[in-house]
GROMACS .gro file of C-alpha atoms in nm:
model
  456
    1UNK     CA    1  -0.006  -0.001  -0.012
    2UNK     CA    2   0.290   0.229   0.062
    3UNK     CA    3   0.636   0.265  -0.071
    4UNK     CA    4   0.880   0.471   0.107
    5UNK     CA    5   1.207   0.638  -0.089
    6UNK     CA    6   1.488   0.735   0.151
    7UNK     CA    7   1.716   0.938  -0.088
    8UNK     CA    8   2.011   1.044   0.131
    9UNK     CA    9   2.178   0.820   0.359
   10UNK     CA   10   2.357   0.919   0.647
   11UNK     CA   11   2.710   1.089   0.533
   12UNK     CA   12   2.894   0.936   0.814
   13UNK     CA   13   2.785   0.591   0.715
   14UNK     CA   14   2.923   0.609   0.384
   15UNK     CA   15   3.251   0.444   0.268
   16UNK     CA   16   3.517   0.644   0.081
   17UNK     CA   17   3.514   0.798  -0.172
   18UNK     CA   18   3.149   0.808  -0.181
   19UNK     CA   19   3.148   0.999   0.139
   20UNK     CA   20   3.389   1.265   0.024
   21UNK     CA   21   3.208   1.289  -0.354
   22UNK     CA   22   2.870   1.370  -0.136
   23UNK     CA   23   3.025   1.645   0.057
   24UNK     CA   24   3.211   1.793  -0.262
   25UNK     CA   25   2.843   1.758  -0.459
   26UNK     CA   26   2.985   1.544  -0.725
   27UNK     CA   27   2.718   1.276  -0.707
   28UNK     CA   28   2.480   1.490  -0.910
   29UNK     CA   29   2.554   1.274  -1.239
   30UNK     CA   30   2.341   1.062  -1.463
   31UNK     CA   31   2.417   0.745  -1.255
   32UNK     CA   32   2.243   0.849  -0.951
   33UNK     CA   33   1.910   0.905  -1.144
   34UNK     CA   34   1.953   0.607  -1.357
   35UNK     CA   35   2.001   0.405  -1.021
   36UNK     CA   36   1.682   0.556  -0.872
   37UNK     CA   37   1.482   0.475  -1.167
   38UNK     CA   38   1.589   0.123  -1.161
   39UNK     CA   39   1.499   0.095  -0.806
   40UNK     CA   40   1.141   0.252  -0.864
   41UNK     CA   41   1.082   0.026  -1.186
   42UNK     CA   42   1.168  -0.288  -0.975
   43UNK     CA   43   0.990  -0.183  -0.659
   44UNK     CA   44   0.665  -0.094  -0.849
   45UNK     CA   45   0.680  -0.417  -1.035
   46UNK     CA   46   0.651  -0.632  -0.726
   47UNK     CA   47   0.414  -0.370  -0.555
   48UNK     CA   48   0.205  -0.286  -0.850
   49UNK     CA   49  -0.100  -0.172  -0.613
   50UNK     CA   50   0.077   0.080  -0.405
   51UNK     CA   51  -0.156   0.382  -0.346
   52UNK     CA   52   0.090   0.570  -0.132
   53UNK     CA   53   0.425   0.701  -0.211
   54UNK     CA   54   0.647   0.860   0.058
   55UNK     CA   55   0.988   1.063  -0.014
   56UNK     CA   56   1.221   1.086   0.300
   57UNK     CA   57   1.519   1.257   0.355
   58UNK     CA   58   1.785   1.126   0.630
   59UNK     CA   59   1.978   1.395   0.806
   60UNK     CA   60   2.240   1.525   0.761
   61UNK     CA   61   2.159   1.691   0.429
   62UNK     CA   62   2.454   1.906   0.296
   63UNK     CA   63   2.356   2.266   0.220
   64UNK     CA   64   2.513   2.199  -0.127
   65UNK     CA   65   2.228   1.968  -0.219
   66UNK     CA   66   1.958   2.194  -0.201
   67UNK     CA   67   1.602   2.215  -0.411
   68UNK     CA   68   1.780   2.209  -0.750
   69UNK     CA   69   1.949   1.892  -0.667
   70UNK     CA   70   1.608   1.734  -0.551
   71UNK     CA   71   1.420   1.876  -0.840
   72UNK     CA   72   1.686   1.715  -1.067
   73UNK     CA   73   1.659   1.348  -0.892
   74UNK     CA   74   1.277   1.382  -0.874
   75UNK     CA   75   1.232   1.489  -1.250
   76UNK     CA   76   1.447   1.173  -1.343
   77UNK     CA   77   1.227   0.930  -1.162
   78UNK     CA   78   0.872   1.054  -1.097
   79UNK     CA   79   0.720   0.923  -1.410
   80UNK     CA   80   0.792   0.568  -1.269
   81UNK     CA   81   0.745   0.659  -0.905
   82UNK     CA   82   0.387   0.771  -0.951
   83UNK     CA   83   0.142   0.516  -1.123
   84UNK     CA   84  -0.175   0.621  -1.236
   85UNK     CA   85  -0.348   0.467  -0.890
   86UNK     CA   86  -0.115   0.687  -0.642
   87UNK     CA   87  -0.358   0.930  -0.445
   88UNK     CA   88  -0.137   0.980  -0.152
   89UNK     CA   89   0.171   1.188  -0.090
   90UNK     CA   90   0.394   1.174   0.204
   91UNK     CA   91   0.703   1.391   0.196
   92UNK     CA   92   0.913   1.360   0.531
   93UNK     CA   93   1.198   1.614   0.552
   94UNK     CA   94   1.192   1.694   0.185
   95UNK     CA   95   1.038   2.018   0.003
   96UNK     CA   96   0.756   1.975  -0.257
   97UNK     CA   97   0.964   2.075  -0.522
   98UNK     CA   98   0.833   2.169  -0.876
   99UNK     CA   99   0.878   1.846  -1.039
  100UNK     CA  100   0.659   1.697  -0.788
  101UNK     CA  101   0.392   1.938  -0.844
  102UNK     CA  102   0.407   1.877  -1.219
  103UNK     CA  103   0.393   1.492  -1.200
  104UNK     CA  104   0.100   1.523  -0.954
  105UNK     CA  105  -0.098   1.751  -1.173
  106UNK     CA  106  -0.341   1.505  -1.338
  107UNK     CA  107  -0.417   1.309  -1.015
  108UNK     CA  108  -0.652   1.357  -0.740
  109UNK     CA  109  -0.505   1.330  -0.391
  110UNK     CA  110  -0.681   1.200  -0.104
  111UNK     CA  111  -0.374   1.200   0.165
  112UNK     CA  112  -0.127   1.467   0.158
  113UNK     CA  113   0.137   1.465   0.471
  114UNK     CA  114   0.435   1.710   0.432
  115UNK     CA  115   0.670   1.771   0.705
  116UNK     CA  116   0.927   2.027   0.593
  117UNK     CA  117   0.977   2.368   0.739
  118UNK     CA  118   1.140   2.528   0.406
  119UNK     CA  119   0.958   2.684   0.123
  120UNK     CA  120   0.596   2.622   0.107
  121UNK     CA  121   0.495   2.746  -0.207
  122UNK     CA  122   0.430   2.466  -0.413
  123UNK     CA  123   0.277   2.277  -0.110
  124UNK     CA  124   0.012   2.526  -0.095
  125UNK     CA  125  -0.066   2.498  -0.459
  126UNK     CA  126  -0.069   2.131  -0.436
  127UNK     CA  127  -0.342   2.127  -0.129
  128UNK     CA  128  -0.549   2.405  -0.324
  129UNK     CA  129  -0.552   2.193  -0.641
  130UNK     CA  130  -0.667   1.903  -0.447
  131UNK     CA  131  -0.939   2.061  -0.208
  132UNK     CA  132  -1.230   1.861  -0.318
  133UNK     CA  133  -1.064   1.535  -0.271
  134UNK     CA  134  -0.809   1.571   0.015
  135UNK     CA  135  -0.920   1.342   0.323
  136UNK     CA  136  -0.631   1.381   0.505
  137UNK     CA  137  -0.377   1.680   0.521
  138UNK     CA  138  -0.096   1.727   0.717
  139UNK     CA  139   0.068   2.058   0.703
  140UNK     CA  140   0.322   2.314   0.894
  141UNK     CA  141   0.337   2.692   0.887
  142UNK     CA  142   0.640   2.886   0.767
  143UNK     CA  143   0.710   3.218   0.626
  144UNK     CA  144   0.600   3.125   0.319
  145UNK     CA  145   0.274   2.978   0.416
  146UNK     CA  146  -0.002   3.116   0.582
  147UNK     CA  147  -0.242   2.831   0.691
  148UNK     CA  148  -0.528   3.066   0.646
  149UNK     CA  149  -0.454   3.124   0.289
  150UNK     CA  150  -0.569   2.742   0.233
  151UNK     CA  151  -0.933   2.857   0.285
  152UNK     CA  152  -0.960   3.203   0.118
  153UNK     CA  153  -1.103   3.174  -0.230
  154UNK     CA  154  -1.173   3.525  -0.369
  155UNK     CA  155  -1.365   3.387  -0.667
  156UNK     CA  156  -1.625   3.223  -0.486
  157UNK     CA  157  -1.923   3.410  -0.352
  158UNK     CA  158  -1.860   3.367   0.006
  159UNK     CA  159  -1.481   3.391  -0.026
  160UNK     CA  160  -1.399   3.049   0.125
  161UNK     CA  161  -1.262   2.761  -0.031
  162UNK     CA  162  -1.393   2.440   0.125
  163UNK     CA  163  -1.266   2.094   0.170
  164UNK     CA  164  -1.569   1.899   0.142
  165UNK     CA  165  -1.398   1.546   0.191
  166UNK     CA  166  -1.162   1.650   0.457
  167UNK     CA  167  -1.187   1.444   0.763
  168UNK     CA  168  -0.835   1.491   0.917
  169UNK     CA  169  -0.633   1.793   0.973
  170UNK     CA  170  -0.265   1.840   1.140
  171UNK     CA  171  -0.108   2.169   1.140
  172UNK     CA  172   0.223   2.201   1.304
  173UNK     CA  173   0.481   2.484   1.413
  174UNK     CA  174   0.221   2.751   1.326
  175UNK     CA  175   0.341   3.109   1.439
  176UNK     CA  176   0.124   3.325   1.215
  177UNK     CA  177  -0.143   3.536   1.390
  178UNK     CA  178  -0.502   3.541   1.295
  179UNK     CA  179  -0.570   3.773   0.999
  180UNK     CA  180  -0.933   3.886   1.028
  181UNK     CA  181  -0.947   3.933   0.639
  182UNK     CA  182  -0.891   3.561   0.600
  183UNK     CA  183  -1.139   3.416   0.812
  184UNK     CA  184  -1.411   3.168   0.675
  185UNK     CA  185  -1.770   3.272   0.622
  186UNK     CA  186  -1.876   2.911   0.606
  187UNK     CA  187  -1.744   2.610   0.751
  188UNK     CA  188  -1.459   2.513   0.538
  189UNK     CA  189  -1.423   2.155   0.675
  190UNK     CA  190  -1.793   2.017   0.691
  191UNK     CA  191  -1.675   1.671   0.736
  192UNK     CA  192  -1.368   1.709   1.000
  193UNK     CA  193  -1.317   1.444   1.245
  194UNK     CA  194  -0.964   1.501   1.390
  195UNK     CA  195  -0.824   1.848   1.436
  196UNK     CA  196  -0.479   1.896   1.561
  197UNK     CA  197  -0.281   2.252   1.581
  198UNK     CA  198   0.051   2.295   1.742
  199UNK     CA  199   0.139   2.676   1.804
  200UNK     CA  200  -0.122   2.961   1.707
  201UNK     CA  201  -0.456   2.822   1.594
  202UNK     CA  202  -0.520   3.019   1.262
  203UNK     CA  203  -0.883   3.006   1.278
  204UNK     CA  204  -1.082   3.271   1.535
  205UNK     CA  205  -1.405   3.234   1.344
  206UNK     CA  206  -1.632   2.963   1.538
  207UNK     CA  207  -1.759   2.852   1.183
  208UNK     CA  208  -1.466   2.625   1.214
  209UNK     CA  209  -1.650   2.433   1.434
  210UNK     CA  210  -2.013   2.456   1.265
  211UNK     CA  211  -2.170   2.126   1.244
  212UNK     CA  212  -1.846   1.962   1.383
  213UNK     CA  213  -2.014   1.914   1.738
  214UNK     CA  214  -2.140   1.578   1.635
  215UNK     CA  215  -1.846   1.480   1.373
  216UNK     CA  216  -1.546   1.573   1.567
  217UNK     CA  217  -1.396   1.292   1.739
  218UNK     CA  218  -1.026   1.416   1.814
  219UNK     CA  219  -0.948   1.767   1.905
  220UNK     CA  220  -0.589   1.859   2.013
  221UNK     CA  221  -0.499   2.243   1.999
  222UNK     CA  222  -0.338   2.539   2.176
  223UNK     CA  223  -0.568   2.823   2.272
  224UNK     CA  224  -0.484   3.177   2.384
  225UNK     CA  225  -0.689   3.430   2.602
  226UNK     CA  226  -0.863   3.605   2.304
  227UNK     CA  227  -0.949   3.290   2.141
  228UNK     CA  228  -1.090   3.127   2.468
  229UNK     CA  229  -1.289   3.415   2.546
  230UNK     CA  230  -1.444   3.466   2.184
  231UNK     CA  231  -1.543   3.096   2.158
  232UNK     CA  232  -1.686   3.105   2.520
  233UNK     CA  233  -1.892   3.405   2.397
  234UNK     CA  234  -2.015   3.214   2.072
  235UNK     CA  235  -2.111   2.918   2.293
  236UNK     CA  236  -1.850   2.686   2.085
  237UNK     CA  237  -1.733   2.554   2.408
  238UNK     CA  238  -2.052   2.499   2.629
  239UNK     CA  239  -2.066   2.221   2.868
  240UNK     CA  240  -2.105   1.888   2.660
  241UNK     CA  241  -2.095   2.082   2.336
  242UNK     CA  242  -1.933   1.791   2.157
  243UNK     CA  243  -2.163   1.487   2.182
  244UNK     CA  244  -1.873   1.232   1.996
  245UNK     CA  245  -1.567   1.360   2.122
  246UNK     CA  246  -1.337   1.076   2.253
  247UNK     CA  247  -0.980   1.229   2.236
  248UNK     CA  248  -0.937   1.586   2.404
  249UNK     CA  249  -0.624   1.808   2.459
  250UNK     CA  250  -0.671   2.187   2.533
  251UNK     CA  251  -0.350   2.387   2.621
  252UNK     CA  252  -0.231   2.729   2.622
  253UNK     CA  253   0.003   2.862   2.355
  254UNK     CA  254   0.354   2.887   2.469
  255UNK     CA  255   0.402   3.251   2.365
  256UNK     CA  256   0.158   3.381   2.595
  257UNK     CA  257   0.213   3.256   2.934
  258UNK     CA  258   0.268   3.581   3.085
  259UNK     CA  259  -0.089   3.718   3.049
  260UNK     CA  260  -0.263   3.406   3.199
  261UNK     CA  261  -0.396   3.398   3.563
  262UNK     CA  262  -0.534   3.140   3.797
  263UNK     CA  263  -0.866   3.234   3.712
  264UNK     CA  264  -0.812   3.177   3.323
  265UNK     CA  265  -0.612   2.833   3.418
  266UNK     CA  266  -0.923   2.731   3.617
  267UNK     CA  267  -1.147   2.825   3.312
  268UNK     CA  268  -0.968   2.645   3.075
  269UNK     CA  269  -0.922   2.311   3.297
  270UNK     CA  270  -1.330   2.307   3.361
  271UNK     CA  271  -1.380   2.377   2.970
  272UNK     CA  272  -1.150   2.082   2.886
  273UNK     CA  273  -1.309   1.861   3.143
  274UNK     CA  274  -1.678   1.935   3.055
  275UNK     CA  275  -1.648   1.984   2.705
  276UNK     CA  276  -1.792   1.610   2.621
  277UNK     CA  277  -1.961   1.376   2.827
  278UNK     CA  278  -1.809   1.083   2.606
  279UNK     CA  279  -1.430   1.178   2.616
  280UNK     CA  280  -1.224   0.872   2.657
  281UNK     CA  281  -0.877   1.030   2.645
  282UNK     CA  282  -0.809   1.381   2.823
  283UNK     CA  283  -0.487   1.578   2.869
  284UNK     CA  284  -0.458   1.860   3.103
  285UNK     CA  285  -0.167   2.108   3.098
  286UNK     CA  286  -0.061   2.344   3.341
  287UNK     CA  287   0.255   2.519   3.204
  288UNK     CA  288   0.200   2.826   3.428
  289UNK     CA  289   0.264   2.638   3.769
  290UNK     CA  290  -0.055   2.753   3.933
  291UNK     CA  291  -0.240   2.527   4.188
  292UNK     CA  292  -0.533   2.350   4.030
  293UNK     CA  293  -0.549   2.079   4.270
  294UNK     CA  294  -0.889   2.211   4.419
  295UNK     CA  295  -1.035   2.257   4.080
  296UNK     CA  296  -0.981   1.911   3.988
  297UNK     CA  297  -1.123   1.785   4.295
  298UNK     CA  298  -1.456   1.996   4.228
  299UNK     CA  299  -1.500   1.900   3.840
  300UNK     CA  300  -1.724   1.628   3.713
  301UNK     CA  301  -1.508   1.424   3.497
  302UNK     CA  302  -1.662   1.233   3.196
  303UNK     CA  303  -1.801   0.891   3.282
  304UNK     CA  304  -1.648   0.718   3.033
  305UNK     CA  305  -1.288   0.833   3.076
  306UNK     CA  306  -0.997   0.572   3.015
  307UNK     CA  307  -0.701   0.786   3.013
  308UNK     CA  308  -0.601   1.111   3.209
  309UNK     CA  309  -0.288   1.321   3.193
  310UNK     CA  310  -0.248   1.580   3.450
  311UNK     CA  311   0.141   1.560   3.507
  312UNK     CA  312   0.158   1.944   3.534
  313UNK     CA  313  -0.104   1.961   3.809
  314UNK     CA  314   0.051   1.866   4.160
  315UNK     CA  315  -0.151   1.630   4.398
  316UNK     CA  316  -0.071   1.469   4.707
  317UNK     CA  317  -0.136   1.102   4.786
  318UNK     CA  318  -0.476   1.187   4.936
  319UNK     CA  319  -0.596   1.401   4.662
  320UNK     CA  320  -0.475   1.131   4.393
  321UNK     CA  321  -0.654   0.849   4.549
  322UNK     CA  322  -0.958   1.038   4.568
  323UNK     CA  323  -0.924   1.161   4.203
  324UNK     CA  324  -0.881   0.833   4.082
  325UNK     CA  325  -1.136   0.667   4.270
  326UNK     CA  326  -1.406   0.887   4.103
  327UNK     CA  327  -1.287   0.760   3.757
  328UNK     CA  328  -1.444   0.407   3.753
  329UNK     CA  329  -1.345   0.324   3.365
  330UNK     CA  330  -0.990   0.473   3.397
  331UNK     CA  331  -0.729   0.249   3.281
  332UNK     CA  332  -0.401   0.446   3.260
  333UNK     CA  333  -0.279   0.763   3.385
  334UNK     CA  334  -0.007   1.037   3.407
  335UNK     CA  335  -0.031   1.248   3.712
  336UNK     CA  336   0.186   1.507   3.887
  337UNK     CA  337   0.269   1.412   4.231
  338UNK     CA  338   0.410   1.587   4.545
  339UNK     CA  339   0.482   1.462   4.890
  340UNK     CA  340   0.302   1.569   5.189
  341UNK     CA  341   0.483   1.348   5.424
  342UNK     CA  342   0.793   1.432   5.635
  343UNK     CA  343   1.115   1.288   5.486
  344UNK     CA  344   1.478   1.276   5.578
  345UNK     CA  345   1.752   1.450   5.430
  346UNK     CA  346   1.793   1.197   5.182
  347UNK     CA  347   1.424   1.122   5.109
  348UNK     CA  348   1.348   0.834   5.330
  349UNK     CA  349   1.010   0.810   5.466
  350UNK     CA  350   0.972   0.743   5.837
  351UNK     CA  351   0.792   0.400   5.889
  352UNK     CA  352   0.544   0.576   6.140
  353UNK     CA  353   0.433   0.820   5.845
  354UNK     CA  354   0.366   0.530   5.639
  355UNK     CA  355   0.184   0.361   5.886
  356UNK     CA  356  -0.040   0.651   5.947
  357UNK     CA  357  -0.110   0.682   5.565
  358UNK     CA  358  -0.196   0.329   5.543
  359UNK     CA  359  -0.447   0.336   5.814
  360UNK     CA  360  -0.607   0.652   5.670
  361UNK     CA  361  -0.639   0.537   5.296
  362UNK     CA  362  -0.579   0.155   5.279
  363UNK     CA  363  -0.903  -0.011   5.154
  364UNK     CA  364  -1.064   0.311   5.055
  365UNK     CA  365  -0.971   0.309   4.689
  366UNK     CA  366  -1.240   0.230   4.428
  367UNK     CA  367  -0.996   0.303   4.121
  368UNK     CA  368  -0.958   0.082   3.826
  369UNK     CA  369  -0.644   0.256   3.701
  370UNK     CA  370  -0.408  -0.019   3.582
  371UNK     CA  371  -0.102   0.173   3.483
  372UNK     CA  372   0.005   0.488   3.657
  373UNK     CA  373   0.296   0.724   3.571
  374UNK     CA  374   0.416   0.991   3.816
  375UNK     CA  375   0.584   1.300   3.741
  376UNK     CA  376   0.878   1.329   3.984
  377UNK     CA  377   1.052   1.641   3.843
  378UNK     CA  378   0.991   1.849   4.137
  379UNK     CA  379   1.159   1.643   4.390
  380UNK     CA  380   1.537   1.700   4.519
  381UNK     CA  381   1.611   1.337   4.598
  382UNK     CA  382   1.478   1.068   4.378
  383UNK     CA  383   1.454   0.858   4.700
  384UNK     CA  384   1.174   1.085   4.795
  385UNK     CA  385   1.004   1.037   4.488
  386UNK     CA  386   1.051   0.669   4.494
  387UNK     CA  387   0.921   0.652   4.859
  388UNK     CA  388   0.580   0.834   4.753
  389UNK     CA  389   0.547   0.622   4.436
  390UNK     CA  390   0.562   0.307   4.629
  391UNK     CA  391   0.338   0.426   4.897
  392UNK     CA  392   0.096   0.538   4.631
  393UNK     CA  393   0.129   0.209   4.445
  394UNK     CA  394   0.032   0.050   4.791
  395UNK     CA  395  -0.271   0.262   4.817
  396UNK     CA  396  -0.422   0.154   4.482
  397UNK     CA  397  -0.470  -0.223   4.449
  398UNK     CA  398  -0.566  -0.204   4.119
  399UNK     CA  399  -0.233  -0.065   3.980
  400UNK     CA  400  -0.020  -0.324   3.785
  401UNK     CA  401   0.235  -0.084   3.615
  402UNK     CA  402   0.402   0.237   3.788
  403UNK     CA  403   0.608   0.470   3.588
  404UNK     CA  404   0.831   0.744   3.758
  405UNK     CA  405   0.964   1.031   3.556
  406UNK     CA  406   1.325   1.127   3.633
  407UNK     CA  407   1.601   1.328   3.489
  408UNK     CA  408   1.863   1.139   3.628
  409UNK     CA  409   2.095   0.919   3.397
  410UNK     CA  410   2.165   0.660   3.660
  411UNK     CA  411   1.841   0.485   3.588
  412UNK     CA  412   1.980   0.135   3.677
  413UNK     CA  413   2.072   0.296   4.035
  414UNK     CA  414   1.729   0.434   4.087
  415UNK     CA  415   1.570   0.089   4.018
  416UNK     CA  416   1.794  -0.044   4.305
  417UNK     CA  417   1.625   0.230   4.527
  418UNK     CA  418   1.291   0.121   4.446
  419UNK     CA  419   1.397  -0.258   4.524
  420UNK     CA  420   1.515  -0.155   4.865
  421UNK     CA  421   1.192   0.055   4.939
  422UNK     CA  422   0.980  -0.232   4.855
  423UNK     CA  423   1.159  -0.469   5.073
  424UNK     CA  424   1.083  -0.239   5.366
  425UNK     CA  425   0.889  -0.435   5.646
  426UNK     CA  426   0.612  -0.177   5.632
  427UNK     CA  427   0.498  -0.318   5.286
  428UNK     CA  428   0.563  -0.684   5.324
  429UNK     CA  429   0.219  -0.782   5.417
  430UNK     CA  430   0.067  -0.649   5.087
  431UNK     CA  431   0.076  -0.922   4.837
  432UNK     CA  432  -0.088  -0.705   4.552
  433UNK     CA  433   0.217  -0.448   4.558
  434UNK     CA  434   0.448  -0.752   4.482
  435UNK     CA  435   0.273  -0.773   4.156
  436UNK     CA  436   0.335  -0.428   4.031
  437UNK     CA  437   0.594  -0.368   3.768
  438UNK     CA  438   0.789  -0.026   3.838
  439UNK     CA  439   0.985   0.155   3.558
  440UNK     CA  440   1.202   0.465   3.576
  441UNK     CA  441   1.127   0.694   3.253
  442UNK     CA  442   1.398   0.884   3.137
  443UNK     CA  443   1.303   1.230   3.062
  444UNK     CA  444   1.565   1.274   2.813
  445UNK     CA  445   1.450   1.001   2.570
  446UNK     CA  446   1.098   0.933   2.731
  447UNK     CA  447   1.198   0.534   2.733
  448UNK     CA  448   1.130   0.327   3.046
  449UNK     CA  449   1.369   0.096   3.210
  450UNK     CA  450   1.157  -0.146   3.400
  451UNK     CA  451   1.177  -0.400   3.700
  452UNK     CA  452   0.932  -0.627   3.801
  453UNK     CA  453   0.849  -0.845   4.115
  454UNK     CA  454   0.792  -1.061   4.290
  455UNK     CA  455   1.163  -1.056   4.477
  456UNK     CA  456   1.361  -1.366   4.550
   0.00000   0.00000   0.00000
């Protein structure tokens, strides 16, 4: 179904003299396009039904091999690479050069995914050409491309270019402001189901959500105060406004944090939680660092929620047990966790403190969460984070996997700390805790290092 052509290998992996030739830009000869054409012909001979073609560029990519080089390569082989049935273009790390535009001219694309931050002139033209057939569009803003230009059509009566089949829209790295002269007069995406935008949301008009209250399943966007207030006034974000929503991530744009207050943070949190009664996946962000713990305790969460992420909102063990117990269908969560217990200089919690918490909370949890990850970035010593994570797992018998975020590079030693905490006498009577698999999640790579029990 999909063929990926990776044009440029890693320079350091090439043998000499090919490595020097590439750096010297002497590889641009007839041999390269001939080889590309031969590979393309043989690949398509064994995969005649391919509908998606992807062009990928592996870094590093020398400055000397620029758009003209790519145009040269593409022109030589595109006739082979694009059989008639192809209706999807994936360009990952490579620009849409003029030869691509020409080769795709007679085709009706249904999928267009372009991840490249350089010139966008041809990309914009390609999207506009195929606006009647595109079902999936993934693009990013740049100085050459204003996302709002996609929907402006001065030749139409209402001035709006409609994408009648578009169901999935992803916009990355958008920094343009919202030009009022380029806002839609009718809904440009009447069949939209998933909407993702990283950076400034380019559409201020609430018409972008017209008819979307039933169709939209996935919303992942960043807002600012002006947009939030405007949409509230237009009642776009009313409680339970999106009946079919299953995934929601509403956050603030990074460029405007200084304008926010506790009240605005609380307003966005309530809006996100209450926007749909059917939300299954919910991400809440608190980049301003204000205290939203009380707000979380007061909000009525969607009854079908299965995954919750609140890693920037710090809660203590009592608050977390209470919150998770209110979510009967929750299966996984990523939470912020702060210690409310007295600890030694190296982070060890006295046994009497643990016993007091056990007497207060053991047996009270009705949570169903199976996989729990805690944000431990705020702890001075990892031992303190580990003590509290083990204690939290002790209070939540449903948990089978517990992850702890850490900025340390000594992940193996941190697993050993968890091992020693787990063996403390105060935990030995809890057989359920022995079934939990702990992991340290490195903040540098976001990859887990795991250790399971029971111990020998």
